[in-house]
Coordinates of C-alpha atoms in Angstrom, one line a residue:
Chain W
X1 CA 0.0 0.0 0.0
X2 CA 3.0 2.6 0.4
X3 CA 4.4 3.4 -2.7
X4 CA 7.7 4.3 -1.5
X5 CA 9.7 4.4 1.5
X6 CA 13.0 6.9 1.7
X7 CA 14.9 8.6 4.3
X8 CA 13.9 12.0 5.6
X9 CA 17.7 12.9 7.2
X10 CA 19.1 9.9 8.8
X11 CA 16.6 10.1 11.4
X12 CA 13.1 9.4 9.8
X13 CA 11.2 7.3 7.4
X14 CA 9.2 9.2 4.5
X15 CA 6.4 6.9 3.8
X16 CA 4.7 7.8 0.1
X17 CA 1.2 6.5 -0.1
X18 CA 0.4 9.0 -3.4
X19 CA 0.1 12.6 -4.3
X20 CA -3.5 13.1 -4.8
X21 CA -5.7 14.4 -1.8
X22 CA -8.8 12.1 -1.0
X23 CA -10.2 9.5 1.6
X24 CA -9.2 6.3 -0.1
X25 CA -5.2 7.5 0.2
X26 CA -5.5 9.2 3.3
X27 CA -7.3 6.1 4.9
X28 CA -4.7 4.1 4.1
X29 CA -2.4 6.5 5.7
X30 CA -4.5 6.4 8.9
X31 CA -4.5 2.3 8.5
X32 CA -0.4 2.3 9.1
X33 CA -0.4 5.6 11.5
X34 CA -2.7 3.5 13.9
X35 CA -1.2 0.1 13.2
X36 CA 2.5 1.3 14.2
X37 CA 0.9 2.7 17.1
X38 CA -0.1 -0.2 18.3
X39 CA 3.0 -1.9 17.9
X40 CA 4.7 0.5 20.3
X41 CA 7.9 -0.5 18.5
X42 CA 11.1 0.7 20.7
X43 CA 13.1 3.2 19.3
X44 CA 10.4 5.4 17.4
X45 CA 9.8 8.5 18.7
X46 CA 6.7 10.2 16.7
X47 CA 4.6 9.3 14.0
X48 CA 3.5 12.0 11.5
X49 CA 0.2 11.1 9.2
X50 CA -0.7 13.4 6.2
X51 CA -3.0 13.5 3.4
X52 CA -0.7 11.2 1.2
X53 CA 2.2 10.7 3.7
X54 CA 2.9 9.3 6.7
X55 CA 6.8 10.7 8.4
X56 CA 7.7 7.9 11.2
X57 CA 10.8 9.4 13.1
X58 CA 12.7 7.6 15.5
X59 CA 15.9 7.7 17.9
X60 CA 19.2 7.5 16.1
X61 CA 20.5 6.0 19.6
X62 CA 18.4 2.6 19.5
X63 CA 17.5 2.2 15.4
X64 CA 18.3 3.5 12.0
X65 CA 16.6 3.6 8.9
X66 CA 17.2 0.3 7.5
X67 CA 16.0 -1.3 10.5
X68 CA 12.7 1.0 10.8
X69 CA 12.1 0.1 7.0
X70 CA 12.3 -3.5 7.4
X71 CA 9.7 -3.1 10.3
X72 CA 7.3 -1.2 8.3
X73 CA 7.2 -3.5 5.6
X74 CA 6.6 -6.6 7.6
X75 CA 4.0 -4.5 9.5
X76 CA 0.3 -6.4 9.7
X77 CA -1.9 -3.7 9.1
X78 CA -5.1 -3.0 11.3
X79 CA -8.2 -4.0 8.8
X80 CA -9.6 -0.4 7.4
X81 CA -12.9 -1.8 9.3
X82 CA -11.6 -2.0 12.2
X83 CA -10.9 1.9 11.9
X84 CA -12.5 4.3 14.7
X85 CA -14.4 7.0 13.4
X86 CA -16.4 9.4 15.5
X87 CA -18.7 11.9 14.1
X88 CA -18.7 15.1 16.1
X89 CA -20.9 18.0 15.6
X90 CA -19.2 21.4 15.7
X91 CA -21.6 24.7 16.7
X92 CA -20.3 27.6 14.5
X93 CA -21.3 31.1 14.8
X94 CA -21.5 33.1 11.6
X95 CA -21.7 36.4 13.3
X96 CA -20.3 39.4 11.5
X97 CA -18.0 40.0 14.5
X98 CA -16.7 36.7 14.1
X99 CA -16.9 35.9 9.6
X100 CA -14.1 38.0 9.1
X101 CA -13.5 37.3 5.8
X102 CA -17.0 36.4 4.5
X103 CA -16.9 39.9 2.2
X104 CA -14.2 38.7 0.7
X105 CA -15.1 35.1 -0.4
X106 CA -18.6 36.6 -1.4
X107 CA -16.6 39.0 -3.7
X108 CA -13.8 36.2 -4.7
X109 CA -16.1 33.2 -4.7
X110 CA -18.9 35.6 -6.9
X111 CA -21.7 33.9 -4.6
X112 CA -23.9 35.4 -2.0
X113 CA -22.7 34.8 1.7
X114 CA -26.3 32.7 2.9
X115 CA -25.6 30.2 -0.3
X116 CA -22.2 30.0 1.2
X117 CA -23.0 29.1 4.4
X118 CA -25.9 27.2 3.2
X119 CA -23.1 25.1 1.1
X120 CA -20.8 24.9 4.1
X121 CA -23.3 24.0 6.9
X122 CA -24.9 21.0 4.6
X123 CA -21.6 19.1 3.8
X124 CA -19.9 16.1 6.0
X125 CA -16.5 16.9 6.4
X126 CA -13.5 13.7 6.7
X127 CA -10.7 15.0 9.1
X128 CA -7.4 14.3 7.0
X129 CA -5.2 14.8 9.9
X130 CA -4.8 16.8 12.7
X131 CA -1.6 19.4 13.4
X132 CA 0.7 22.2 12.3
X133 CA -0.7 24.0 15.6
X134 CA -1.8 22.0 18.5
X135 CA -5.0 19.7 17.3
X136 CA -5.5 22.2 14.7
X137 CA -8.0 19.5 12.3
X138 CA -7.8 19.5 8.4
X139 CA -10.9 18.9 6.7
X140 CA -12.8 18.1 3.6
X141 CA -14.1 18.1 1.1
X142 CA -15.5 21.9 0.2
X143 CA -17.8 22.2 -2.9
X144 CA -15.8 23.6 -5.5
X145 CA -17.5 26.9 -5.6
X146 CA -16.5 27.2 -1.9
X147 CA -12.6 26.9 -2.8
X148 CA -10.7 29.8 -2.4
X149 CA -7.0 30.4 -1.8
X150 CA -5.7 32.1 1.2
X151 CA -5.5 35.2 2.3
X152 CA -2.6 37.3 0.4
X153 CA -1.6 38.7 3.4
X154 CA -2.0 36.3 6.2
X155 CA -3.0 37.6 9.5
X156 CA -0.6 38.1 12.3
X157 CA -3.3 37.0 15.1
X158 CA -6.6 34.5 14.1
X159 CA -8.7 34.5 16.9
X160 CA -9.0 31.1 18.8
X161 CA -12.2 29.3 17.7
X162 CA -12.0 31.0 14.0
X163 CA -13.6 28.7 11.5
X164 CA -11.3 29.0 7.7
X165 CA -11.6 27.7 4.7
X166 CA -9.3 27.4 2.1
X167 CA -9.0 24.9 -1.3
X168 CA -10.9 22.2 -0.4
X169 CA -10.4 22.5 3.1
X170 CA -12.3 23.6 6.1
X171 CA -10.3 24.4 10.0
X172 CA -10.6 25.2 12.9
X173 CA -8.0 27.3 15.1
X174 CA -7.4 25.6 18.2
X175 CA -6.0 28.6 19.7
X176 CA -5.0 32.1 18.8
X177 CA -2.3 31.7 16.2
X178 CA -1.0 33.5 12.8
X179 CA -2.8 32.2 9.5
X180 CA -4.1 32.9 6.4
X181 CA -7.3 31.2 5.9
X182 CA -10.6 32.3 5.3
X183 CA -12.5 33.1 8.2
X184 CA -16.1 32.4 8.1
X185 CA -17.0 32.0 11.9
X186 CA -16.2 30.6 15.2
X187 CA -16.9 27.7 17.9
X188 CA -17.5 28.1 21.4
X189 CA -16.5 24.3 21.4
X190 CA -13.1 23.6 23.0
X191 CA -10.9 21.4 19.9
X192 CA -7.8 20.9 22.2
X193 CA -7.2 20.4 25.7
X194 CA -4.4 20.3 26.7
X195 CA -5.2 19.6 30.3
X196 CA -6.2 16.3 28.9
X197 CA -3.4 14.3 28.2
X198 CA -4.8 10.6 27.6
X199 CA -7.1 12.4 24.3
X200 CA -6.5 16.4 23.6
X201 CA -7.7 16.5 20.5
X202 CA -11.8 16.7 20.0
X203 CA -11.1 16.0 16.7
X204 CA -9.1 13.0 15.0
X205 CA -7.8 11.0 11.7
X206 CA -10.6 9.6 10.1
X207 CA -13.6 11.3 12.2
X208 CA -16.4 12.8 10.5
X209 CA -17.4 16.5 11.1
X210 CA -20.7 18.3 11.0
X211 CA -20.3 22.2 11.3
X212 CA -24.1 23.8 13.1
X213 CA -25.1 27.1 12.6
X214 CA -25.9 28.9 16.0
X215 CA -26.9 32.2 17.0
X216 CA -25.5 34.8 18.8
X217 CA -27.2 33.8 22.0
X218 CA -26.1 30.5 22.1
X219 CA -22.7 31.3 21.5
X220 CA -22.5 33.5 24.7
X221 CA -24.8 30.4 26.5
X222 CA -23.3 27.8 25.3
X223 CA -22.3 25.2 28.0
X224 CA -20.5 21.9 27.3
Chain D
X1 CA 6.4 25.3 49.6
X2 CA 10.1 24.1 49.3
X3 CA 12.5 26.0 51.0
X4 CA 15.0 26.9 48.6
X5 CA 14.2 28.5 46.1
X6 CA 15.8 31.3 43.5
X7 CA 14.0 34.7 42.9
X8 CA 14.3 36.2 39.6
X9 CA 15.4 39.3 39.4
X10 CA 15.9 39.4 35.9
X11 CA 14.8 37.1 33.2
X12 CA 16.6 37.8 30.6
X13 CA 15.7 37.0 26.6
X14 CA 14.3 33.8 26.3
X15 CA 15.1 31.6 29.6
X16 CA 12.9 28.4 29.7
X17 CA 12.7 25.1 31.3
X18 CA 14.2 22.4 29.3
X19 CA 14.2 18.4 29.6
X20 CA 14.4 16.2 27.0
X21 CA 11.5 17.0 25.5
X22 CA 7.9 15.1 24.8
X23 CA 7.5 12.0 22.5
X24 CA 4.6 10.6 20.7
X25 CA 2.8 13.7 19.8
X26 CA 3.6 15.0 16.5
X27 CA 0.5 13.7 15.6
X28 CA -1.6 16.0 17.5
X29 CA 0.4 19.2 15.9
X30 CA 2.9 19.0 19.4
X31 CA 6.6 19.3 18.2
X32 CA 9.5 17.2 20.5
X33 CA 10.8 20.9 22.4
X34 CA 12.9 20.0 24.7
X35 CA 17.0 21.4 24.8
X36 CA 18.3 23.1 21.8
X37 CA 21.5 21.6 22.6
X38 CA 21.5 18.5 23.9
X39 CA 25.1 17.7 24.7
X40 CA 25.5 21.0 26.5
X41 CA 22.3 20.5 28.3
X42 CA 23.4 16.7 29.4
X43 CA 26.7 18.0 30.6
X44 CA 25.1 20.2 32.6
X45 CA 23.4 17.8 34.9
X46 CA 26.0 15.2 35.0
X47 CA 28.1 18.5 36.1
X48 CA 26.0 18.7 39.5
X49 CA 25.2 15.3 40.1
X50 CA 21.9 15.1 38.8
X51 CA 20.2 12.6 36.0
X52 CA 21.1 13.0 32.5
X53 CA 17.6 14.2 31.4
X54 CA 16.8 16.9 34.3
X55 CA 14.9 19.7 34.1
X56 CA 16.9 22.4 33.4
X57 CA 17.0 26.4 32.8
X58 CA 17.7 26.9 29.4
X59 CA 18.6 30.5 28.4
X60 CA 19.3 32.6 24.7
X61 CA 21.8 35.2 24.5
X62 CA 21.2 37.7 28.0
X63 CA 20.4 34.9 30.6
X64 CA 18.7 35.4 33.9
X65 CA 19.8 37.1 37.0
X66 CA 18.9 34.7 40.2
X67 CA 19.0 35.3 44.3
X68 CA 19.2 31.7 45.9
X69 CA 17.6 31.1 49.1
X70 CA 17.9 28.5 51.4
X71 CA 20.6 25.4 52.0
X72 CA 24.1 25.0 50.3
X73 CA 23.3 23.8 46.9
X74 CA 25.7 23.7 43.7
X75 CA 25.3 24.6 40.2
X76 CA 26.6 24.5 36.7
X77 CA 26.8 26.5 34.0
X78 CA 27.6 25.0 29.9
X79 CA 27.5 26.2 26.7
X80 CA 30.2 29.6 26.2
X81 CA 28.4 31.9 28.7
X82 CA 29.8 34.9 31.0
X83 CA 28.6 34.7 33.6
X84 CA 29.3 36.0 37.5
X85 CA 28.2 34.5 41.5
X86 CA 28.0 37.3 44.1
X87 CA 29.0 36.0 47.6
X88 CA 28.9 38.0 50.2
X89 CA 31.3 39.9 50.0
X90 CA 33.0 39.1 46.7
X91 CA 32.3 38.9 43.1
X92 CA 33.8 35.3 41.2
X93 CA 34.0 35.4 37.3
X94 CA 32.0 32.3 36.3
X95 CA 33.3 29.5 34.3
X96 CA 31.5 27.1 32.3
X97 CA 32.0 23.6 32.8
X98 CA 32.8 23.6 36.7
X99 CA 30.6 23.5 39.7
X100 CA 30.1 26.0 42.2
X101 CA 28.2 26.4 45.5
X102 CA 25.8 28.7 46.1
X103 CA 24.7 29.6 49.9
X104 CA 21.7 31.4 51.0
X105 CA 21.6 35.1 49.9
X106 CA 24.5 34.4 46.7
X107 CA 23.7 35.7 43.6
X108 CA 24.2 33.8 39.8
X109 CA 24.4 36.9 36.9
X110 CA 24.6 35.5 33.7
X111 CA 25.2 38.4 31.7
X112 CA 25.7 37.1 28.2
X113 CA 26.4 34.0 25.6
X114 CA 29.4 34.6 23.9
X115 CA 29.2 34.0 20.1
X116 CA 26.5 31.4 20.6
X117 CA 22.6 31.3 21.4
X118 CA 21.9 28.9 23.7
X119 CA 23.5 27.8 27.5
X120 CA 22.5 25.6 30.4
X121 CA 22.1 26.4 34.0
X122 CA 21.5 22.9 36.2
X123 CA 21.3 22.8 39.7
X124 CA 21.8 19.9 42.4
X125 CA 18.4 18.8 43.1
X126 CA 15.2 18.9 41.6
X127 CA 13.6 22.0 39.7
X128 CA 9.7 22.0 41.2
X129 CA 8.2 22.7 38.0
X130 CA 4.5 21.1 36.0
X131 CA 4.9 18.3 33.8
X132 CA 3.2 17.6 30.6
X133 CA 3.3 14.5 28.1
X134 CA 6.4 13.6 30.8
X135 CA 8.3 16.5 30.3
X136 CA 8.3 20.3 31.6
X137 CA 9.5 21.7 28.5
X138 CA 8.2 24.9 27.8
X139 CA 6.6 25.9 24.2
X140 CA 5.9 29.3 24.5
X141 CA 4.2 28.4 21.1
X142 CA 1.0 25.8 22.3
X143 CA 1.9 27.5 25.7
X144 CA 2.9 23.9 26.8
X145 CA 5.0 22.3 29.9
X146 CA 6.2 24.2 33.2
X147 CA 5.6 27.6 33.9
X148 CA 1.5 27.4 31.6
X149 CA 3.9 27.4 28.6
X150 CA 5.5 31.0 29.1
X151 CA 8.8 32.1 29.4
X152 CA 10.6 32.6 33.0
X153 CA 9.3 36.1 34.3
X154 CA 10.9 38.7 36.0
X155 CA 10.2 38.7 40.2
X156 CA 8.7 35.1 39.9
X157 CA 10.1 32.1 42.2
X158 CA 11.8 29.1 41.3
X159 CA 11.5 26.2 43.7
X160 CA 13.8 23.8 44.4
X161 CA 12.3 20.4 46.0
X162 CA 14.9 18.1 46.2
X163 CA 18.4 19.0 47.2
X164 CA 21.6 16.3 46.7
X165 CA 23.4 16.5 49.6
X166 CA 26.4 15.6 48.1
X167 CA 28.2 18.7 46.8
X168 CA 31.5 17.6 45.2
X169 CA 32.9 19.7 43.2
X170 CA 33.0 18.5 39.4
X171 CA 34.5 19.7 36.4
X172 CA 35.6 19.0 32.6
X173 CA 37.9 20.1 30.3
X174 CA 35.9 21.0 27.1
X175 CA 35.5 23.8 24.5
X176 CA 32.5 24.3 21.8
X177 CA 33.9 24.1 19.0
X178 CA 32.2 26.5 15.8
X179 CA 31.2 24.9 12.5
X180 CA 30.5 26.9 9.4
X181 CA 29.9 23.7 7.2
X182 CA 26.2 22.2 8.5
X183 CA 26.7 18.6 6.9
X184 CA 23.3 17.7 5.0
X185 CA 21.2 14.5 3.3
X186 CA 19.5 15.9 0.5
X187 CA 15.6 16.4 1.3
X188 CA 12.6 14.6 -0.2
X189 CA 11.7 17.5 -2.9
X190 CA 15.5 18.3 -4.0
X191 CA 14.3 17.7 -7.9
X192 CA 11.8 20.8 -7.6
X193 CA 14.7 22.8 -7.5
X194 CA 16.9 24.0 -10.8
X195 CA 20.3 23.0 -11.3
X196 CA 21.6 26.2 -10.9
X197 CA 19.7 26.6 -7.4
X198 CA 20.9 22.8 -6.4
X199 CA 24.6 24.4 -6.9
X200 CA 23.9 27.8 -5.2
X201 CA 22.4 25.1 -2.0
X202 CA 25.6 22.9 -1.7
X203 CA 28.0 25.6 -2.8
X204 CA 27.5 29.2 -1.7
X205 CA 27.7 31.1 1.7
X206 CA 24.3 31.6 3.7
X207 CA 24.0 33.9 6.5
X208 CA 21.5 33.3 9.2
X209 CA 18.9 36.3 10.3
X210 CA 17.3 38.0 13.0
X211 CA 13.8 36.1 12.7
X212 CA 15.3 33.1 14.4
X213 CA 14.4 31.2 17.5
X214 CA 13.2 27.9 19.0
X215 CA 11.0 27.2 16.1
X216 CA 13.0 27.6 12.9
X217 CA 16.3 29.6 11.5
X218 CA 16.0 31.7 8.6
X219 CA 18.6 31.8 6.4
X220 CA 19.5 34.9 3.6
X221 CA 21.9 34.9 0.7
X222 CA 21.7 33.7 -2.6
X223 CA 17.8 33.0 -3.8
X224 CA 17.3 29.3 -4.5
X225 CA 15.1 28.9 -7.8
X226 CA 11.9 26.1 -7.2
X227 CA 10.7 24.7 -10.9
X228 CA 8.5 22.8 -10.2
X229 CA 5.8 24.4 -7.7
X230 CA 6.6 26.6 -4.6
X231 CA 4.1 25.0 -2.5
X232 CA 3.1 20.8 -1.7
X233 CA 0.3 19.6 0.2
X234 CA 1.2 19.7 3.7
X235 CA 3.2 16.6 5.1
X236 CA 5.0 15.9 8.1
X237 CA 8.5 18.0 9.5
X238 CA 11.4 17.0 11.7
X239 CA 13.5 19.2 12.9
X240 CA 16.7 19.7 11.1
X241 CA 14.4 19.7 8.1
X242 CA 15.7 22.8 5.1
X243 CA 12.3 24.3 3.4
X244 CA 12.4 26.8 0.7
X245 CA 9.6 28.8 0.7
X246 CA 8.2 31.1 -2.8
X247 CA 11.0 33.6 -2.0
X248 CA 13.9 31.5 -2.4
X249 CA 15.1 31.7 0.9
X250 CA 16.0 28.8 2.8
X251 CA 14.2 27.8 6.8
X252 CA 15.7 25.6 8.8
X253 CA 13.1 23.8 11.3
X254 CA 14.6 23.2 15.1
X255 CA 13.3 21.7 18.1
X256 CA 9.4 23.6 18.4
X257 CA 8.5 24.0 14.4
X258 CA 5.2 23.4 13.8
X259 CA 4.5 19.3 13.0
X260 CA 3.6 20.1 9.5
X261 CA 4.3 22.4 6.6
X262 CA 3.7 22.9 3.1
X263 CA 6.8 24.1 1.5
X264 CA 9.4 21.7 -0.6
X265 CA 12.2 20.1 1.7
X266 CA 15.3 21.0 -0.2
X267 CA 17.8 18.7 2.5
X268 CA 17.9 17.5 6.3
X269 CA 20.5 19.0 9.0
X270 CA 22.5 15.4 9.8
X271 CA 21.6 14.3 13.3
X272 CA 25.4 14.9 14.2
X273 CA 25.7 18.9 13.3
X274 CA 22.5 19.8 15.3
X275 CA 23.8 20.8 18.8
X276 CA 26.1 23.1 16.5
X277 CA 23.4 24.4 13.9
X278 CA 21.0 25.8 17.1
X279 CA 24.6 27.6 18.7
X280 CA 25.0 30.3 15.6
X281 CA 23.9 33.4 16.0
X282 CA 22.4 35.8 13.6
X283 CA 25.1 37.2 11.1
X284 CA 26.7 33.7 11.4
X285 CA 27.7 32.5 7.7
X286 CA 27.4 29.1 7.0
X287 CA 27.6 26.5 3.8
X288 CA 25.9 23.3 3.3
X289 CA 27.7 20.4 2.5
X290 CA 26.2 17.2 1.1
X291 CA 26.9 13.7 2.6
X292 CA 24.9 10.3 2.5
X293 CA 23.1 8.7 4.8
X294 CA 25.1 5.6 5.6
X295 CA 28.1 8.8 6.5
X296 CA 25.6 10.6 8.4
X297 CA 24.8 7.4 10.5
X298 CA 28.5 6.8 10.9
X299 CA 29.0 11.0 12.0
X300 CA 25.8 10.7 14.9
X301 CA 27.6 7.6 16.1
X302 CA 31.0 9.2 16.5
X303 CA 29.3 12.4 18.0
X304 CA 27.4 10.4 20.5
X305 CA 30.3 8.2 21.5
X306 CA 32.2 11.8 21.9
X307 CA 29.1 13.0 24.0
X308 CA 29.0 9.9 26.5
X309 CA 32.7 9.9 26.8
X310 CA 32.7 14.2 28.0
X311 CA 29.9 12.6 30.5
X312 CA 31.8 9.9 31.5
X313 CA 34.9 12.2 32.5
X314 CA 32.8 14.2 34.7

């Protein structure tokens, strides 16, 4: 199922599983992330699933590449049934305070902002992978008239909660960070805890994603 | 409370807690964090007696200005740091690499790095600090580990909670060495670039800038043409990893980069040149030099063989 395994330095393993960006290939990536986590093998250090990649770094101390490789390819891989998947319902409000860039995909998009959100709040999202910032989740797939690229400029501070598009992908900013995506709203909904250590991340690999539009009210109510 | 503790009268730039960093989390968007410099920081313990893998106070250029309170403890200081200890009634010029004793009331000044980021204060007992993901690490960046994830503030406390009782004094003979040439494996995207930008890579001078710190170096000098497309979908990082971005410009990732990134990976930093790569400081020139991975292996053996023979001096 991987295409091609090479060295990333002389400290990890740079699994190729394709280049295009959908579920089957990114399944398959989650299949070996969550198989080698199983296996608890000595020696790696951190595992690193993508789209179409999957980075498996380890300790130069106790293993090298060759020996990592070898692993890898004798791995048994977890059935793709087998596979958790949760799906988790995400409240979003679409407040102007909060869709700070809605002008701008009505004007770059050339549709009106409610079939936008109508677009956006009827879609299932697949969560690719999860990272860059803490349990920051990937998501897709937009429609194609919802794809836009991001901002030219990106901004120095995006509010924690801030709900972006961009491509085909949807986010959500786990906490305030820079970034140029699309902002289109935000959750009240806490994505990453990090005073959770055993599962931080609301969102991940694999799970499916519902985005709910909420009102203003039940933003400043909202309870979990 | 723990009795001894130090007060902080002066933070300096960028003083954090450092161990050896958090496994396992990449995959959750946490980076590894943990010492820039992982020799200097392992000397640094074995220096007062302590385990290898201690919580220590890692600082950048100016370091922090401490008052110690309570029982006769020592300390030690790596990395190529001036620094000072006010007793009393005198002033001793620090030096790296040795252990001193600090009583109640004494004073530890660490007024600069000299020609190098990063050095290593360790102390003979146990730093009271927060752990998460089995380290205290701080990432000012997820605001992660000791401290809520912020740098070491000025007029805050550090506690101390376990004190060795044995103060012997310790010390090695060693120097940091400088490199200019940072030994490299060529990266995963290497064909995205042209010829001519593959030459400038292995065979000009770059100079490192200002806008680097714990998450990445940035590096200026000759542009390095991409052909092929400036941007790839996002994939997993390691540190050590070279990205050229749409300008040309080359960013080196170090120990809190974020766990992903969409930019081609012109070459990896060999496991073996790290410690080094972290130590120069902005204006630093340095070149690129290509080696393959069964070398690189062989070079992170040596250096850690090097490493555990320093500690076993000590």
């Amino acid at each position: 199922m991987i295409k091609n395994i090479s060295n990333l330095g002389d400290a990890a393993l740079y699994c190729d599983f394709g280049t295009e960006v959908n579920k089957e290939i990114n399944t398959k990536v989650i299949q070996y992330f969550k198989s080698i986590q199983q296996e608890n093998i000595d020696g790696i250090n951190n595992l690193t699933p993508s789209y179409n990649k999957l980075i498996i770094s380890f300790d130069l101390r106790k293993k090298n590449f060759k020996t990592i490789k070898k692993l890898i390819e004798n791995l048994e891989v977890i059935n793709q049934d087998k596979l958790v998947s949760n799906k988790i319902k995400i409240p979003v409000c679409c407040d102007k305070k909060f869709a700070l860039d809605i002008k701008r995909l009505e004007e770059k998009l050339k549709i009106s902002r409610d079939k936008i959100y109508e677009k956006f709040f009827s879609k299932e999202f697949f969560c690719y992978m999860t990272g860059f910032i803490a349990g920051m989740p990937f998501l897709g797939d937009l429609d194609n008239e919802l794809r836009a690229k991001r901002l030219e400029t990106p901004r120095v501070k995006v509010p924690k909660g801030s709900v972006g598009l961009t491509e085909q992908f949807a986010n959500v900013y786990t906490f305030e960070s820079p970034g140029g995506w699309n902002i289109i709203g935000n959750t009240p909904r806490i994505i990453f805890d990090n005073s959770k250590e055993s599962e931080p991340n609301l969102i991940n690999p694999g799970d499916t994603i519902i985005f709910e539009q909420m009102t203003q009210d039940q933003y400043k109510d909202y309870n979990e | 409370m723990s009795k001894n503790y130090f007060e902080i009268k002066r933070a300096g730039i960028n003083t954090t807690f450092q161990d050896q960093g958090r496994n396992n989390l990449y995959h959750i968007g946490i980076p590894f964090s943990g010492a820039m410099d992982n020799r200097n920081f392992q000397i640094s313990n074995k220096l007062v007696g302590n385990d290898l893998n201690s919580p220590t106070i890692e600082f950048a250029y100016q370091g922090p200005l401490l008052k110690y309170f309570g029982d006769n403890i020592n300390f030690a200081i790596t990395g190529d740091v001036k620094f000072m200890v006010q007793k009393k009634n005198k002033v001793i010029e620090g030096k790296c690499y040795q252990s001193f004793t600090l009583e109640n009331g004494d004073e530890i000044d660490i007024v600069t790095t000299n020609k190098s980021v990063y050095g290593y204060l360790a102390v003979s007992g146990q730093l009271d600090l927060n752990y998460q993901w089995s380290s205290c690490s701080i990432n000012t960046k997820a605001n992660i580990g000791a401290n809520n994830g912020k740098k070491i503030e000025d007029g805050k406390k550090i506690y101390i909670s376990k004190i060795n009782k044995n103060l012997n004094d310790k010390k090695l003979n060693y120097i940091n060495t400088k490199i200019e040439n940072i030994r490299v494996i060529q990266g995963t995207n290497f064909d995205y670039f042209s010829d001519e930008g593959k030459n400038i890579f292995f065979e000009r001078e770059f100079t490192v800038s200002k806008l680097t710190d714990r998450m990445g170096m940035r590096l200026e000098g000759p542009k390095i043409e991409n052909i092929v497309d400036t941007n790839i979908k996002s994939e997993g990082l390691i540190k050590g990893v070279i990205q050229v971005p749409a300008d040309g410009n080359p960013i080196i990732m170090l120990s809190d980069h974020g766990t992903i990134g969409g930019y081609p990976k012109i070459g990896v930093v060999i496991s073996a040149d790290y410690d080094k790569l972290v130590q120069l400081t902005p204006g630093s020139k340095i070149k690129f030099k290509k080696v393959e991975l069964a070398d690189a292996e062989t070079l992170f053996k040596l250096y850690d063989l090097e490493t555990q023979n320093l500690i076993s001096q000590i």
